[in-house]
């Protein structure tokens, strides 16, 4: 189920392009309780193209991709929010990470998940882009399993069908069949001039896109490496091989 609205009364902004994550999350939880469709949902997830920030007593933190209440699915605080750059599906892992929090998982290396190192790069690591970022660690699996077996997860036992969001037929295809590296780099860095996609076979075999976003002060090219989309061809001699969850096969 899903919905779209231009009414953003629950969104709290520091500037037109900066969304205050902690304040928006609290406001969204109150707004959700006034909306029948949202109340019947298991979780409510806000997707934003704005830059999420966290306002703290010591200042503003800009290193925020998403935010959620831990273990609060099926409750008045069943809300989460995350960044997503339009057109490049950059927010998929962020959404999975934040929903993992709603389902009871802590960050790897912290709290009840401290026995799993955040350096292993699983989905619930506090640092994005790890080598295992499409997988839950054993700690996360155990915590989610514990939550799912508790009364707090009662709503997940029911099958509500209230509102269905319809998307263009193109979404049935893997995104890598619709967006190539050149388009991806341009969409990912819209504010950069002369963004160039650098196609290296060694990158594609690892399911990576290499975007050149200018030059360093020493004259070397400035590269940004991003994860290639699922469906991206990754073997020049075998066109049937495509990326899936960062693996070429």
PDB file of C-alpha atoms in Angstrom:
ATOM      1  CA  UNK A   1       0.000   0.000   0.000  1.00  0.00           C
ATOM      2  CA  UNK A   2       1.175   3.526  -0.598  1.00  0.00           C
ATOM      3  CA  UNK A   3       0.096   7.096  -1.108  1.00  0.00           C
ATOM      4  CA  UNK A   4       1.326  10.435  -2.394  1.00  0.00           C
ATOM      5  CA  UNK A   5       0.491  13.859  -1.044  1.00  0.00           C
ATOM      6  CA  UNK A   6       1.520  17.448  -1.602  1.00  0.00           C
ATOM      7  CA  UNK A   7       0.326  18.330   1.910  1.00  0.00           C
ATOM      8  CA  UNK A   8       3.460  18.219   4.034  1.00  0.00           C
ATOM      9  CA  UNK A   9       2.152  19.667   7.267  1.00  0.00           C
ATOM     10  CA  UNK A  10       4.189  17.106   9.222  1.00  0.00           C
ATOM     11  CA  UNK A  11       7.504  17.988   7.524  1.00  0.00           C
ATOM     12  CA  UNK A  12       9.819  20.212   9.567  1.00  0.00           C
ATOM     13  CA  UNK A  13      12.439  22.127   7.596  1.00  0.00           C
ATOM     14  CA  UNK A  14      15.538  24.075   8.535  1.00  0.00           C
ATOM     15  CA  UNK A  15      15.736  25.390   4.967  1.00  0.00           C
ATOM     16  CA  UNK A  16      13.854  24.541   1.747  1.00  0.00           C
ATOM     17  CA  UNK A  17      16.255  21.665   1.081  1.00  0.00           C
ATOM     18  CA  UNK A  18      17.027  20.541   4.648  1.00  0.00           C
ATOM     19  CA  UNK A  19      14.579  18.293   6.498  1.00  0.00           C
ATOM     20  CA  UNK A  20      14.950  18.044  10.275  1.00  0.00           C
ATOM     21  CA  UNK A  21      14.739  14.290  10.783  1.00  0.00           C
ATOM     22  CA  UNK A  22      14.009  13.984  14.501  1.00  0.00           C
ATOM     23  CA  UNK A  23      11.346  16.716  14.494  1.00  0.00           C
ATOM     24  CA  UNK A  24       9.720  15.426  11.302  1.00  0.00           C
ATOM     25  CA  UNK A  25       9.597  11.897  12.679  1.00  0.00           C
ATOM     26  CA  UNK A  26       7.777  13.014  15.827  1.00  0.00           C
ATOM     27  CA  UNK A  27       5.397  15.218  13.823  1.00  0.00           C
ATOM     28  CA  UNK A  28       4.726  12.387  11.357  1.00  0.00           C
ATOM     29  CA  UNK A  29       3.837  10.026  14.199  1.00  0.00           C
ATOM     30  CA  UNK A  30       1.160  12.465  15.392  1.00  0.00           C
ATOM     31  CA  UNK A  31      -0.134  13.104  11.862  1.00  0.00           C
ATOM     32  CA  UNK A  32      -0.260   9.369  11.158  1.00  0.00           C
ATOM     33  CA  UNK A  33      -2.683   8.842  14.035  1.00  0.00           C
ATOM     34  CA  UNK A  34      -5.199  11.169  12.375  1.00  0.00           C
ATOM     35  CA  UNK A  35      -5.150   9.218   9.084  1.00  0.00           C
ATOM     36  CA  UNK A  36      -7.146   5.980   8.888  1.00  0.00           C
ATOM     37  CA  UNK A  37      -5.015   4.492   6.104  1.00  0.00           C
ATOM     38  CA  UNK A  38      -1.784   5.170   7.951  1.00  0.00           C
ATOM     39  CA  UNK A  39      -3.099   3.811  11.245  1.00  0.00           C
ATOM     40  CA  UNK A  40      -3.946   0.519   9.557  1.00  0.00           C
ATOM     41  CA  UNK A  41      -0.436   0.200   8.097  1.00  0.00           C
ATOM     42  CA  UNK A  42       2.241  -1.936   9.753  1.00  0.00           C
ATOM     43  CA  UNK A  43       4.802   0.837   9.257  1.00  0.00           C
ATOM     44  CA  UNK A  44       4.753   4.292   7.643  1.00  0.00           C
ATOM     45  CA  UNK A  45       7.821   5.312   5.637  1.00  0.00           C
ATOM     46  CA  UNK A  46       8.481   8.847   4.413  1.00  0.00           C
ATOM     47  CA  UNK A  47      10.711   9.149   1.339  1.00  0.00           C
ATOM     48  CA  UNK A  48      12.379  12.512   0.772  1.00  0.00           C
ATOM     49  CA  UNK A  49      14.738  14.003  -1.791  1.00  0.00           C
ATOM     50  CA  UNK A  50      15.705  16.676   0.731  1.00  0.00           C
ATOM     51  CA  UNK A  51      18.889  16.469   2.784  1.00  0.00           C
ATOM     52  CA  UNK A  52      18.038  14.984   6.178  1.00  0.00           C
ATOM     53  CA  UNK A  53      19.689  16.537   9.217  1.00  0.00           C
ATOM     54  CA  UNK A  54      19.527  15.969  12.956  1.00  0.00           C
ATOM     55  CA  UNK A  55      19.333  18.937  15.313  1.00  0.00           C
ATOM     56  CA  UNK A  56      21.247  18.144  18.503  1.00  0.00           C
ATOM     57  CA  UNK A  57      22.172  20.215  21.594  1.00  0.00           C
ATOM     58  CA  UNK A  58      25.762  20.419  20.332  1.00  0.00           C
ATOM     59  CA  UNK A  59      24.762  21.465  16.831  1.00  0.00           C
ATOM     60  CA  UNK A  60      23.506  20.107  13.521  1.00  0.00           C
ATOM     61  CA  UNK A  61      24.458  16.678  12.173  1.00  0.00           C
ATOM     62  CA  UNK A  62      24.311  16.386   8.376  1.00  0.00           C
ATOM     63  CA  UNK A  63      25.515  12.786   8.167  1.00  0.00           C
ATOM     64  CA  UNK A  64      21.975  11.414   8.284  1.00  0.00           C
ATOM     65  CA  UNK A  65      20.463   9.166   5.615  1.00  0.00           C
ATOM     66  CA  UNK A  66      17.416   7.992   7.550  1.00  0.00           C
ATOM     67  CA  UNK A  67      15.770   7.775  10.937  1.00  0.00           C
ATOM     68  CA  UNK A  68      13.311   5.484  12.737  1.00  0.00           C
ATOM     69  CA  UNK A  69      11.988   4.510  16.146  1.00  0.00           C
ATOM     70  CA  UNK A  70      13.391   1.158  17.210  1.00  0.00           C
ATOM     71  CA  UNK A  71      10.960  -1.707  17.764  1.00  0.00           C
ATOM     72  CA  UNK A  72       7.905   0.470  17.135  1.00  0.00           C
ATOM     73  CA  UNK A  73       6.157  -1.233  14.206  1.00  0.00           C
ATOM     74  CA  UNK A  74       2.438  -1.653  14.960  1.00  0.00           C
ATOM     75  CA  UNK A  75       2.470   1.280  17.378  1.00  0.00           C
ATOM     76  CA  UNK A  76       1.839   5.026  17.488  1.00  0.00           C
ATOM     77  CA  UNK A  77       5.499   5.452  16.569  1.00  0.00           C
ATOM     78  CA  UNK A  78       5.569   3.089  13.582  1.00  0.00           C
ATOM     79  CA  UNK A  79       7.205   5.765  11.413  1.00  0.00           C
ATOM     80  CA  UNK A  80      10.528   6.100   9.632  1.00  0.00           C
ATOM     81  CA  UNK A  81      12.023   8.421   7.048  1.00  0.00           C
ATOM     82  CA  UNK A  82      14.895   8.237   4.596  1.00  0.00           C
ATOM     83  CA  UNK A  83      16.622  10.034   1.763  1.00  0.00           C
ATOM     84  CA  UNK A  84      16.293   8.934  -1.856  1.00  0.00           C
ATOM     85  CA  UNK A  85      17.759  10.633  -4.919  1.00  0.00           C
ATOM     86  CA  UNK A  86      15.058  10.706  -7.629  1.00  0.00           C
ATOM     87  CA  UNK A  87      15.698   8.321 -10.479  1.00  0.00           C
ATOM     88  CA  UNK A  88      18.629   6.338  -9.081  1.00  0.00           C
ATOM     89  CA  UNK A  89      16.954   4.278  -6.318  1.00  0.00           C
ATOM     90  CA  UNK A  90      19.645   5.320  -3.854  1.00  0.00           C
ATOM     91  CA  UNK A  91      17.272   4.996  -0.906  1.00  0.00           C
ATOM     92  CA  UNK A  92      16.480   1.280  -1.123  1.00  0.00           C
ATOM     93  CA  UNK A  93      19.093   0.221   1.415  1.00  0.00           C
ATOM     94  CA  UNK A  94      18.230   3.162   3.645  1.00  0.00           C
ATOM     95  CA  UNK A  95      14.576   2.086   3.667  1.00  0.00           C
ATOM     96  CA  UNK A  96      15.508  -1.508   4.511  1.00  0.00           C
ATOM     97  CA  UNK A  97      17.830  -0.275   7.275  1.00  0.00           C
ATOM     98  CA  UNK A  98      15.223   1.979   8.879  1.00  0.00           C
ATOM     99  CA  UNK A  99      12.479  -0.645   8.657  1.00  0.00           C
ATOM    100  CA  UNK A 100      14.962  -3.003  10.325  1.00  0.00           C
ATOM    101  CA  UNK A 101      15.003  -0.569  13.253  1.00  0.00           C
ATOM    102  CA  UNK A 102      11.189  -0.520  13.369  1.00  0.00           C
ATOM    103  CA  UNK A 103      11.300  -4.318  13.553  1.00  0.00           C
ATOM    104  CA  UNK A 104      13.558  -4.234  16.600  1.00  0.00           C
ATOM    105  CA  UNK A 105      17.117  -4.287  15.296  1.00  0.00           C
ATOM    106  CA  UNK A 106      19.815  -2.113  16.816  1.00  0.00           C
ATOM    107  CA  UNK A 107      22.922  -0.971  14.932  1.00  0.00           C
ATOM    108  CA  UNK A 108      25.598  -3.630  14.600  1.00  0.00           C
ATOM    109  CA  UNK A 109      28.306  -3.027  17.186  1.00  0.00           C
ATOM    110  CA  UNK A 110      25.968  -1.216  19.578  1.00  0.00           C
ATOM    111  CA  UNK A 111      23.547  -2.056  22.370  1.00  0.00           C
ATOM    112  CA  UNK A 112      21.970  -5.476  22.001  1.00  0.00           C
ATOM    113  CA  UNK A 113      23.863  -5.986  18.706  1.00  0.00           C
ATOM    114  CA  UNK A 114      27.304  -5.192  20.098  1.00  0.00           C
ATOM    115  CA  UNK A 115      28.534  -8.760  19.517  1.00  0.00           C
ATOM    116  CA  UNK A 116      28.334  -8.144  15.729  1.00  0.00           C
ATOM    117  CA  UNK A 117      31.010  -5.783  14.451  1.00  0.00           C
ATOM    118  CA  UNK A 118      29.879  -2.746  12.506  1.00  0.00           C
ATOM    119  CA  UNK A 119      33.068  -3.171  10.433  1.00  0.00           C
ATOM    120  CA  UNK A 120      31.592  -6.271   8.755  1.00  0.00           C
ATOM    121  CA  UNK A 121      29.411  -3.937   6.714  1.00  0.00           C
ATOM    122  CA  UNK A 122      26.012  -5.583   7.114  1.00  0.00           C
ATOM    123  CA  UNK A 123      22.750  -3.746   6.469  1.00  0.00           C
ATOM    124  CA  UNK A 124      22.358  -2.550  10.060  1.00  0.00           C
ATOM    125  CA  UNK A 125      25.873  -1.130  10.331  1.00  0.00           C
ATOM    126  CA  UNK A 126      25.723   2.589  11.196  1.00  0.00           C
ATOM    127  CA  UNK A 127      28.023   3.164   8.211  1.00  0.00           C
ATOM    128  CA  UNK A 128      26.409   2.778   4.791  1.00  0.00           C
ATOM    129  CA  UNK A 129      27.930   0.992   1.811  1.00  0.00           C
ATOM    130  CA  UNK A 130      29.561  -2.005   3.490  1.00  0.00           C
ATOM    131  CA  UNK A 131      30.528  -5.209   1.700  1.00  0.00           C
ATOM    132  CA  UNK A 132      27.502  -7.058   3.124  1.00  0.00           C
ATOM    133  CA  UNK A 133      25.035  -4.186   2.951  1.00  0.00           C
ATOM    134  CA  UNK A 134      22.305  -6.293   1.339  1.00  0.00           C
ATOM    135  CA  UNK A 135      22.313  -8.772   4.242  1.00  0.00           C
ATOM    136  CA  UNK A 136      21.283  -8.744   7.894  1.00  0.00           C
ATOM    137  CA  UNK A 137      23.908  -9.808  10.441  1.00  0.00           C
ATOM    138  CA  UNK A 138      23.131 -12.668  12.824  1.00  0.00           C
ATOM    139  CA  UNK A 139      22.502 -10.091  15.562  1.00  0.00           C
ATOM    140  CA  UNK A 140      19.918  -8.305  13.426  1.00  0.00           C
ATOM    141  CA  UNK A 141      18.248 -11.584  12.495  1.00  0.00           C
ATOM    142  CA  UNK A 142      18.000 -12.579  16.151  1.00  0.00           C
ATOM    143  CA  UNK A 143      16.592  -9.213  17.219  1.00  0.00           C
ATOM    144  CA  UNK A 144      14.024  -9.099  14.427  1.00  0.00           C
ATOM    145  CA  UNK A 145      13.052 -12.698  15.154  1.00  0.00           C
ATOM    146  CA  UNK A 146      12.579 -11.807  18.821  1.00  0.00           C
ATOM    147  CA  UNK A 147      10.407  -8.810  17.930  1.00  0.00           C
ATOM    148  CA  UNK A 148       8.326 -10.828  15.472  1.00  0.00           C
ATOM    149  CA  UNK A 149       7.615 -13.362  18.190  1.00  0.00           C
ATOM    150  CA  UNK A 150       6.436 -10.733  20.668  1.00  0.00           C
ATOM    151  CA  UNK A 151       2.988  -9.242  21.182  1.00  0.00           C
ATOM    152  CA  UNK A 152       4.374  -5.898  19.982  1.00  0.00           C
ATOM    153  CA  UNK A 153       4.324  -7.293  16.434  1.00  0.00           C
ATOM    154  CA  UNK A 154       0.613  -8.171  16.565  1.00  0.00           C
ATOM    155  CA  UNK A 155      -0.350  -6.150  13.480  1.00  0.00           C
ATOM    156  CA  UNK A 156       1.972  -8.186  11.269  1.00  0.00           C
ATOM    157  CA  UNK A 157      -0.393 -11.126  11.684  1.00  0.00           C
ATOM    158  CA  UNK A 158      -3.206  -9.316   9.858  1.00  0.00           C
ATOM    159  CA  UNK A 159      -3.599  -8.771   6.120  1.00  0.00           C
ATOM    160  CA  UNK A 160      -5.032  -5.294   5.579  1.00  0.00           C
ATOM    161  CA  UNK A 161      -5.683  -4.077   2.057  1.00  0.00           C
ATOM    162  CA  UNK A 162      -6.836  -0.474   1.961  1.00  0.00           C
ATOM    163  CA  UNK A 163      -5.075   1.502  -0.749  1.00  0.00           C
ATOM    164  CA  UNK A 164      -2.921   0.214  -3.579  1.00  0.00           C
ATOM    165  CA  UNK A 165      -0.366   2.424  -5.295  1.00  0.00           C
ATOM    166  CA  UNK A 166       0.008   1.750  -9.015  1.00  0.00           C
ATOM    167  CA  UNK A 167       3.324   2.423 -10.715  1.00  0.00           C
ATOM    168  CA  UNK A 168       4.308   2.602 -14.410  1.00  0.00           C
ATOM    169  CA  UNK A 169       4.865  -0.744 -16.102  1.00  0.00           C
ATOM    170  CA  UNK A 170       8.555   0.102 -16.437  1.00  0.00           C
ATOM    171  CA  UNK A 171       9.012  -0.595 -12.732  1.00  0.00           C
ATOM    172  CA  UNK A 172       8.440  -4.290 -13.417  1.00  0.00           C
ATOM    173  CA  UNK A 173      11.870  -4.341 -15.075  1.00  0.00           C
ATOM    174  CA  UNK A 174      15.150  -4.236 -13.190  1.00  0.00           C
ATOM    175  CA  UNK A 175      16.355  -0.619 -12.976  1.00  0.00           C
ATOM    176  CA  UNK A 176      19.687  -1.391 -14.630  1.00  0.00           C
ATOM    177  CA  UNK A 177      17.837  -2.198 -17.850  1.00  0.00           C
ATOM    178  CA  UNK A 178      16.311   1.301 -17.830  1.00  0.00           C
ATOM    179  CA  UNK A 179      19.191   3.501 -16.624  1.00  0.00           C
ATOM    180  CA  UNK A 180      22.777   3.259 -17.890  1.00  0.00           C
ATOM    181  CA  UNK A 181      25.917   4.546 -16.207  1.00  0.00           C
ATOM    182  CA  UNK A 182      25.897   7.910 -17.970  1.00  0.00           C
ATOM    183  CA  UNK A 183      22.307   8.596 -16.926  1.00  0.00           C
ATOM    184  CA  UNK A 184      22.957   7.356 -13.398  1.00  0.00           C
ATOM    185  CA  UNK A 185      25.925   9.671 -12.802  1.00  0.00           C
ATOM    186  CA  UNK A 186      24.015  12.679 -14.146  1.00  0.00           C
ATOM    187  CA  UNK A 187      20.997  11.895 -11.945  1.00  0.00           C
ATOM    188  CA  UNK A 188      23.074  11.147  -8.842  1.00  0.00           C
ATOM    189  CA  UNK A 189      25.067  14.384  -9.048  1.00  0.00           C
ATOM    190  CA  UNK A 190      22.605  16.912 -10.510  1.00  0.00           C
ATOM    191  CA  UNK A 191      24.409  19.852  -8.930  1.00  0.00           C
ATOM    192  CA  UNK A 192      27.790  18.995 -10.444  1.00  0.00           C
ATOM    193  CA  UNK A 193      28.933  20.381 -13.790  1.00  0.00           C
ATOM    194  CA  UNK A 194      30.472  18.104 -16.428  1.00  0.00           C
ATOM    195  CA  UNK A 195      29.763  14.849 -14.607  1.00  0.00           C
ATOM    196  CA  UNK A 196      31.162  11.945 -16.636  1.00  0.00           C
ATOM    197  CA  UNK A 197      30.590   8.206 -16.413  1.00  0.00           C
ATOM    198  CA  UNK A 198      33.884   6.292 -16.608  1.00  0.00           C
ATOM    199  CA  UNK A 199      33.231   2.744 -17.816  1.00  0.00           C
ATOM    200  CA  UNK A 200      35.828   0.332 -16.485  1.00  0.00           C
ATOM    201  CA  UNK A 201      35.280  -3.408 -16.824  1.00  0.00           C
ATOM    202  CA  UNK A 202      36.999  -3.901 -13.464  1.00  0.00           C
ATOM    203  CA  UNK A 203      34.316  -1.721 -11.849  1.00  0.00           C
ATOM    204  CA  UNK A 204      31.366  -3.385 -13.580  1.00  0.00           C
ATOM    205  CA  UNK A 205      32.598  -6.859 -12.621  1.00  0.00           C
ATOM    206  CA  UNK A 206      32.209  -5.660  -9.020  1.00  0.00           C
ATOM    207  CA  UNK A 207      28.874  -3.989  -9.855  1.00  0.00           C
ATOM    208  CA  UNK A 208      30.163  -0.458  -9.390  1.00  0.00           C
ATOM    209  CA  UNK A 209      29.574   2.757 -11.330  1.00  0.00           C
ATOM    210  CA  UNK A 210      32.508   5.198 -11.524  1.00  0.00           C
ATOM    211  CA  UNK A 211      31.434   8.834 -11.858  1.00  0.00           C
ATOM    212  CA  UNK A 212      33.999  11.558 -12.463  1.00  0.00           C
ATOM    213  CA  UNK A 213      32.812  14.712 -10.724  1.00  0.00           C
ATOM    214  CA  UNK A 214      35.673  17.038 -11.585  1.00  0.00           C
ATOM    215  CA  UNK A 215      39.348  17.240 -10.769  1.00  0.00           C
ATOM    216  CA  UNK A 216      41.394  17.249  -7.591  1.00  0.00           C
ATOM    217  CA  UNK A 217      43.776  20.087  -6.765  1.00  0.00           C
ATOM    218  CA  UNK A 218      46.739  17.939  -7.844  1.00  0.00           C
ATOM    219  CA  UNK A 219      45.214  17.446 -11.295  1.00  0.00           C
ATOM    220  CA  UNK A 220      43.996  13.879 -10.769  1.00  0.00           C
ATOM    221  CA  UNK A 221      40.394  13.018 -11.667  1.00  0.00           C
ATOM    222  CA  UNK A 222      37.958  13.082  -8.755  1.00  0.00           C
ATOM    223  CA  UNK A 223      35.971   9.830  -8.806  1.00  0.00           C
ATOM    224  CA  UNK A 224      32.842   8.876  -6.895  1.00  0.00           C
ATOM    225  CA  UNK A 225      32.156   5.133  -6.800  1.00  0.00           C
ATOM    226  CA  UNK A 226      28.543   4.053  -6.430  1.00  0.00           C
ATOM    227  CA  UNK A 227      26.745   0.697  -6.449  1.00  0.00           C
ATOM    228  CA  UNK A 228      25.452  -0.276  -9.894  1.00  0.00           C
ATOM    229  CA  UNK A 229      21.721  -0.853 -10.197  1.00  0.00           C
ATOM    230  CA  UNK A 230      20.258  -4.350 -10.330  1.00  0.00           C
ATOM    231  CA  UNK A 231      20.027  -5.436 -13.961  1.00  0.00           C
ATOM    232  CA  UNK A 232      23.153  -3.557 -15.087  1.00  0.00           C
ATOM    233  CA  UNK A 233      25.161  -5.632 -17.630  1.00  0.00           C
ATOM    234  CA  UNK A 234      28.459  -6.464 -15.931  1.00  0.00           C
ATOM    235  CA  UNK A 235      30.365  -8.723 -18.349  1.00  0.00           C
ATOM    236  CA  UNK A 236      31.302  -7.444 -21.800  1.00  0.00           C
ATOM    237  CA  UNK A 237      31.719 -10.955 -23.244  1.00  0.00           C
ATOM    238  CA  UNK A 238      28.535 -12.366 -21.697  1.00  0.00           C
ATOM    239  CA  UNK A 239      25.607  -9.951 -21.935  1.00  0.00           C
ATOM    240  CA  UNK A 240      23.356 -12.277 -19.973  1.00  0.00           C
ATOM    241  CA  UNK A 241      25.371 -11.561 -16.817  1.00  0.00           C
ATOM    242  CA  UNK A 242      23.868  -8.706 -14.799  1.00  0.00           C
ATOM    243  CA  UNK A 243      24.229  -7.224 -11.329  1.00  0.00           C
ATOM    244  CA  UNK A 244      21.955  -8.438  -8.566  1.00  0.00           C
ATOM    245  CA  UNK A 245      22.540  -7.261  -5.006  1.00  0.00           C
ATOM    246  CA  UNK A 246      26.082  -6.108  -5.949  1.00  0.00           C
ATOM    247  CA  UNK A 247      27.007  -9.507  -7.427  1.00  0.00           C
ATOM    248  CA  UNK A 248      27.694 -10.012 -11.144  1.00  0.00           C
ATOM    249  CA  UNK A 249      26.160 -13.271 -12.295  1.00  0.00           C
TER     250      UNK A 249
END
